[in-house]
Amino acid sequence: MVYRGQIKNGVVVFEENINLPEGTMVRIEPIASSDQMSLAEQLADFIGCVSDLPPDMAEQHDHYIHGTPRR
């Protein structure tokens, strides 16, 4: 489960009321808002995740996806 919040006066304040048991280990990962991140940063987890694409996929994507004639 992912909980969102902000740091206020050095303390994490969650956006909603969270009741985790005392002593629960958590991981805090700073994030930037999407308006501050480039498209490449927003999609970084997906870059390069598909293999075996045709070498001209970027130039001819309409042909491969929609069946239009090659340019």
Short mmCIF file of N, CA and C in Angstrom, two decimals:
data_model
loop_
_atom_site.label_atom_id
_atom_site.label_comp_id
_atom_site.label_asym_id
_atom_site.label_seq_id
_atom_site.Cartn_x
_atom_site.Cartn_y
_atom_site.Cartn_z
N MET A 1 0.85 -1.18 0.00
CA MET A 1 0.00 0.00 0.00
C MET A 1 0.89 1.23 0.00
N VAL A 2 0.49 2.25 -0.72
CA VAL A 2 1.24 3.51 -0.78
C VAL A 2 0.43 4.59 -0.09
N TYR A 3 1.08 5.32 0.80
CA TYR A 3 0.44 6.44 1.49
C TYR A 3 1.15 7.70 1.04
N ARG A 4 0.41 8.76 0.84
CA ARG A 4 1.01 10.03 0.40
C ARG A 4 0.94 11.04 1.54
N GLY A 5 1.93 11.92 1.57
CA GLY A 5 1.96 12.94 2.59
C GLY A 5 2.99 14.00 2.27
N GLN A 6 3.19 14.91 3.21
CA GLN A 6 4.16 15.99 3.07
C GLN A 6 4.95 16.13 4.36
N ILE A 7 6.14 16.69 4.23
CA ILE A 7 6.93 17.00 5.42
C ILE A 7 6.49 18.38 5.92
N LYS A 8 6.11 18.45 7.19
CA LYS A 8 5.76 19.72 7.84
C LYS A 8 6.48 19.78 9.18
N ASN A 9 7.33 20.78 9.31
CA ASN A 9 8.14 20.94 10.53
C ASN A 9 8.93 19.68 10.85
N GLY A 10 9.46 19.03 9.80
CA GLY A 10 10.31 17.86 10.00
C GLY A 10 9.58 16.56 10.26
N VAL A 11 8.25 16.55 10.13
CA VAL A 11 7.45 15.35 10.41
C VAL A 11 6.62 15.02 9.17
N VAL A 12 6.49 13.75 8.85
CA VAL A 12 5.64 13.35 7.73
C VAL A 12 4.19 13.45 8.17
N VAL A 13 3.40 14.22 7.42
CA VAL A 13 1.97 14.36 7.68
C VAL A 13 1.24 13.74 6.49
N PHE A 14 0.51 12.66 6.73
CA PHE A 14 -0.18 11.95 5.67
C PHE A 14 -1.42 12.71 5.19
N GLU A 15 -1.76 12.50 3.92
CA GLU A 15 -2.93 13.16 3.34
C GLU A 15 -4.23 12.64 3.96
N GLU A 16 -4.22 11.43 4.46
CA GLU A 16 -5.42 10.86 5.07
C GLU A 16 -5.04 10.28 6.43
N ASN A 17 -6.02 9.94 7.22
CA ASN A 17 -5.78 9.39 8.54
C ASN A 17 -5.26 7.95 8.41
N ILE A 18 -4.03 7.73 8.81
CA ILE A 18 -3.39 6.42 8.70
C ILE A 18 -3.17 5.88 10.12
N ASN A 19 -3.61 4.67 10.38
CA ASN A 19 -3.42 4.05 11.69
C ASN A 19 -2.57 2.80 11.55
N LEU A 20 -1.25 2.98 11.48
CA LEU A 20 -0.33 1.84 11.42
C LEU A 20 0.08 1.48 12.84
N PRO A 21 0.30 0.21 13.12
CA PRO A 21 0.72 -0.19 14.46
C PRO A 21 2.06 0.43 14.85
N GLU A 22 2.21 0.73 16.12
CA GLU A 22 3.46 1.30 16.65
C GLU A 22 4.61 0.36 16.28
N GLY A 23 5.70 0.93 15.80
CA GLY A 23 6.88 0.16 15.44
C GLY A 23 6.89 -0.34 14.00
N THR A 24 5.83 -0.03 13.24
CA THR A 24 5.78 -0.45 11.85
C THR A 24 6.92 0.21 11.09
N MET A 25 7.71 -0.59 10.37
CA MET A 25 8.79 -0.06 9.54
C MET A 25 8.18 0.49 8.26
N VAL A 26 8.64 1.66 7.84
CA VAL A 26 8.15 2.28 6.61
C VAL A 26 9.35 2.73 5.78
N ARG A 27 9.09 2.96 4.51
CA ARG A 27 10.11 3.52 3.62
C ARG A 27 9.58 4.84 3.11
N ILE A 28 10.35 5.89 3.25
CA ILE A 28 9.98 7.21 2.78
C ILE A 28 10.77 7.49 1.51
N GLU A 29 10.07 7.83 0.43
CA GLU A 29 10.71 8.09 -0.85
C GLU A 29 10.24 9.44 -1.37
N PRO A 30 11.12 10.45 -1.40
CA PRO A 30 10.70 11.76 -1.90
C PRO A 30 10.29 11.67 -3.37
N ILE A 31 9.24 12.39 -3.72
CA ILE A 31 8.80 12.45 -5.11
C ILE A 31 8.62 13.90 -5.50
N ALA A 32 8.72 14.16 -6.79
CA ALA A 32 8.45 15.50 -7.30
C ALA A 32 7.06 15.47 -7.91
N SER A 33 6.41 16.60 -7.96
CA SER A 33 5.10 16.64 -8.59
C SER A 33 5.28 16.47 -10.09
N SER A 34 4.27 15.94 -10.77
CA SER A 34 4.39 15.64 -12.19
C SER A 34 4.62 16.88 -13.03
N ASP A 35 4.22 18.06 -12.56
CA ASP A 35 4.46 19.27 -13.34
C ASP A 35 5.92 19.71 -13.27
N GLN A 36 6.71 19.14 -12.36
CA GLN A 36 8.12 19.46 -12.26
C GLN A 36 8.98 18.41 -12.96
N MET A 37 8.39 17.29 -13.32
CA MET A 37 9.14 16.20 -13.94
C MET A 37 8.96 16.23 -15.46
N SER A 38 10.05 15.94 -16.17
CA SER A 38 9.94 15.84 -17.62
C SER A 38 9.17 14.57 -17.96
N LEU A 39 8.72 14.48 -19.20
CA LEU A 39 8.01 13.28 -19.63
C LEU A 39 8.92 12.05 -19.51
N ALA A 40 10.18 12.20 -19.85
CA ALA A 40 11.12 11.08 -19.73
C ALA A 40 11.26 10.64 -18.27
N GLU A 41 11.28 11.59 -17.34
CA GLU A 41 11.36 11.24 -15.92
C GLU A 41 10.09 10.53 -15.45
N GLN A 42 8.94 10.99 -15.93
CA GLN A 42 7.68 10.37 -15.54
C GLN A 42 7.56 8.95 -16.07
N LEU A 43 8.13 8.70 -17.24
CA LEU A 43 8.02 7.38 -17.88
C LEU A 43 9.30 6.55 -17.76
N ALA A 44 10.23 6.96 -16.91
CA ALA A 44 11.52 6.29 -16.81
C ALA A 44 11.40 4.80 -16.53
N ASP A 45 10.41 4.38 -15.76
CA ASP A 45 10.26 2.96 -15.46
C ASP A 45 9.90 2.13 -16.68
N PHE A 46 9.40 2.77 -17.72
CA PHE A 46 8.95 2.06 -18.91
C PHE A 46 9.94 2.12 -20.06
N ILE A 47 10.90 3.04 -20.00
CA ILE A 47 11.86 3.21 -21.10
C ILE A 47 12.69 1.94 -21.23
N GLY A 48 12.69 1.37 -22.42
CA GLY A 48 13.48 0.18 -22.70
C GLY A 48 12.89 -1.12 -22.20
N CYS A 49 11.65 -1.12 -21.73
CA CYS A 49 11.08 -2.35 -21.15
C CYS A 49 10.51 -3.30 -22.20
N VAL A 50 10.37 -2.85 -23.45
CA VAL A 50 9.84 -3.71 -24.51
C VAL A 50 10.99 -4.09 -25.44
N SER A 51 11.15 -5.37 -25.66
CA SER A 51 12.20 -5.82 -26.57
C SER A 51 11.57 -6.38 -27.84
N ASP A 52 12.39 -6.66 -28.82
CA ASP A 52 11.97 -7.28 -30.07
C ASP A 52 11.05 -6.41 -30.91
N LEU A 53 11.21 -5.10 -30.84
CA LEU A 53 10.43 -4.21 -31.70
C LEU A 53 11.17 -4.05 -33.03
N PRO A 54 10.45 -3.76 -34.11
CA PRO A 54 11.11 -3.50 -35.38
C PRO A 54 12.04 -2.30 -35.25
N PRO A 55 13.15 -2.28 -35.98
CA PRO A 55 14.11 -1.17 -35.84
C PRO A 55 13.53 0.18 -36.26
N ASP A 56 12.48 0.19 -37.10
CA ASP A 56 11.89 1.45 -37.53
C ASP A 56 10.55 1.74 -36.83
N MET A 57 10.34 1.16 -35.66
CA MET A 57 9.08 1.31 -34.94
C MET A 57 8.73 2.78 -34.68
N ALA A 58 9.71 3.59 -34.28
CA ALA A 58 9.43 4.99 -33.97
C ALA A 58 8.95 5.75 -35.20
N GLU A 59 9.58 5.49 -36.33
CA GLU A 59 9.22 6.20 -37.56
C GLU A 59 7.94 5.66 -38.19
N GLN A 60 7.68 4.37 -38.02
CA GLN A 60 6.56 3.72 -38.70
C GLN A 60 5.48 3.21 -37.75
N HIS A 61 5.34 3.84 -36.57
CA HIS A 61 4.39 3.32 -35.58
C HIS A 61 2.96 3.24 -36.10
N ASP A 62 2.54 4.19 -36.94
CA ASP A 62 1.18 4.12 -37.49
C ASP A 62 0.99 2.86 -38.34
N HIS A 63 2.03 2.50 -39.07
CA HIS A 63 1.96 1.29 -39.90
C HIS A 63 1.81 0.05 -39.01
N TYR A 64 2.63 -0.05 -37.96
CA TYR A 64 2.61 -1.24 -37.12
C TYR A 64 1.38 -1.29 -36.21
N ILE A 65 0.92 -0.16 -35.75
CA ILE A 65 -0.22 -0.16 -34.81
C ILE A 65 -1.56 -0.16 -35.53
N HIS A 66 -1.67 0.67 -36.58
CA HIS A 66 -2.97 0.85 -37.25
C HIS A 66 -3.05 0.25 -38.64
N GLY A 67 -1.92 -0.25 -39.18
CA GLY A 67 -1.93 -0.86 -40.50
C GLY A 67 -1.93 0.12 -41.65
N THR A 68 -1.60 1.39 -41.39
CA THR A 68 -1.52 2.36 -42.47
C THR A 68 -0.31 2.08 -43.34
N PRO A 69 -0.30 2.57 -44.57
CA PRO A 69 0.86 2.35 -45.45
C PRO A 69 2.12 2.97 -44.84
N ARG A 70 3.25 2.36 -45.13
CA ARG A 70 4.53 2.93 -44.68
C ARG A 70 4.76 4.26 -45.37
N ARG A 71 5.47 5.12 -44.71
CA ARG A 71 5.80 6.43 -45.31
C ARG A 71 7.06 6.31 -46.11
#
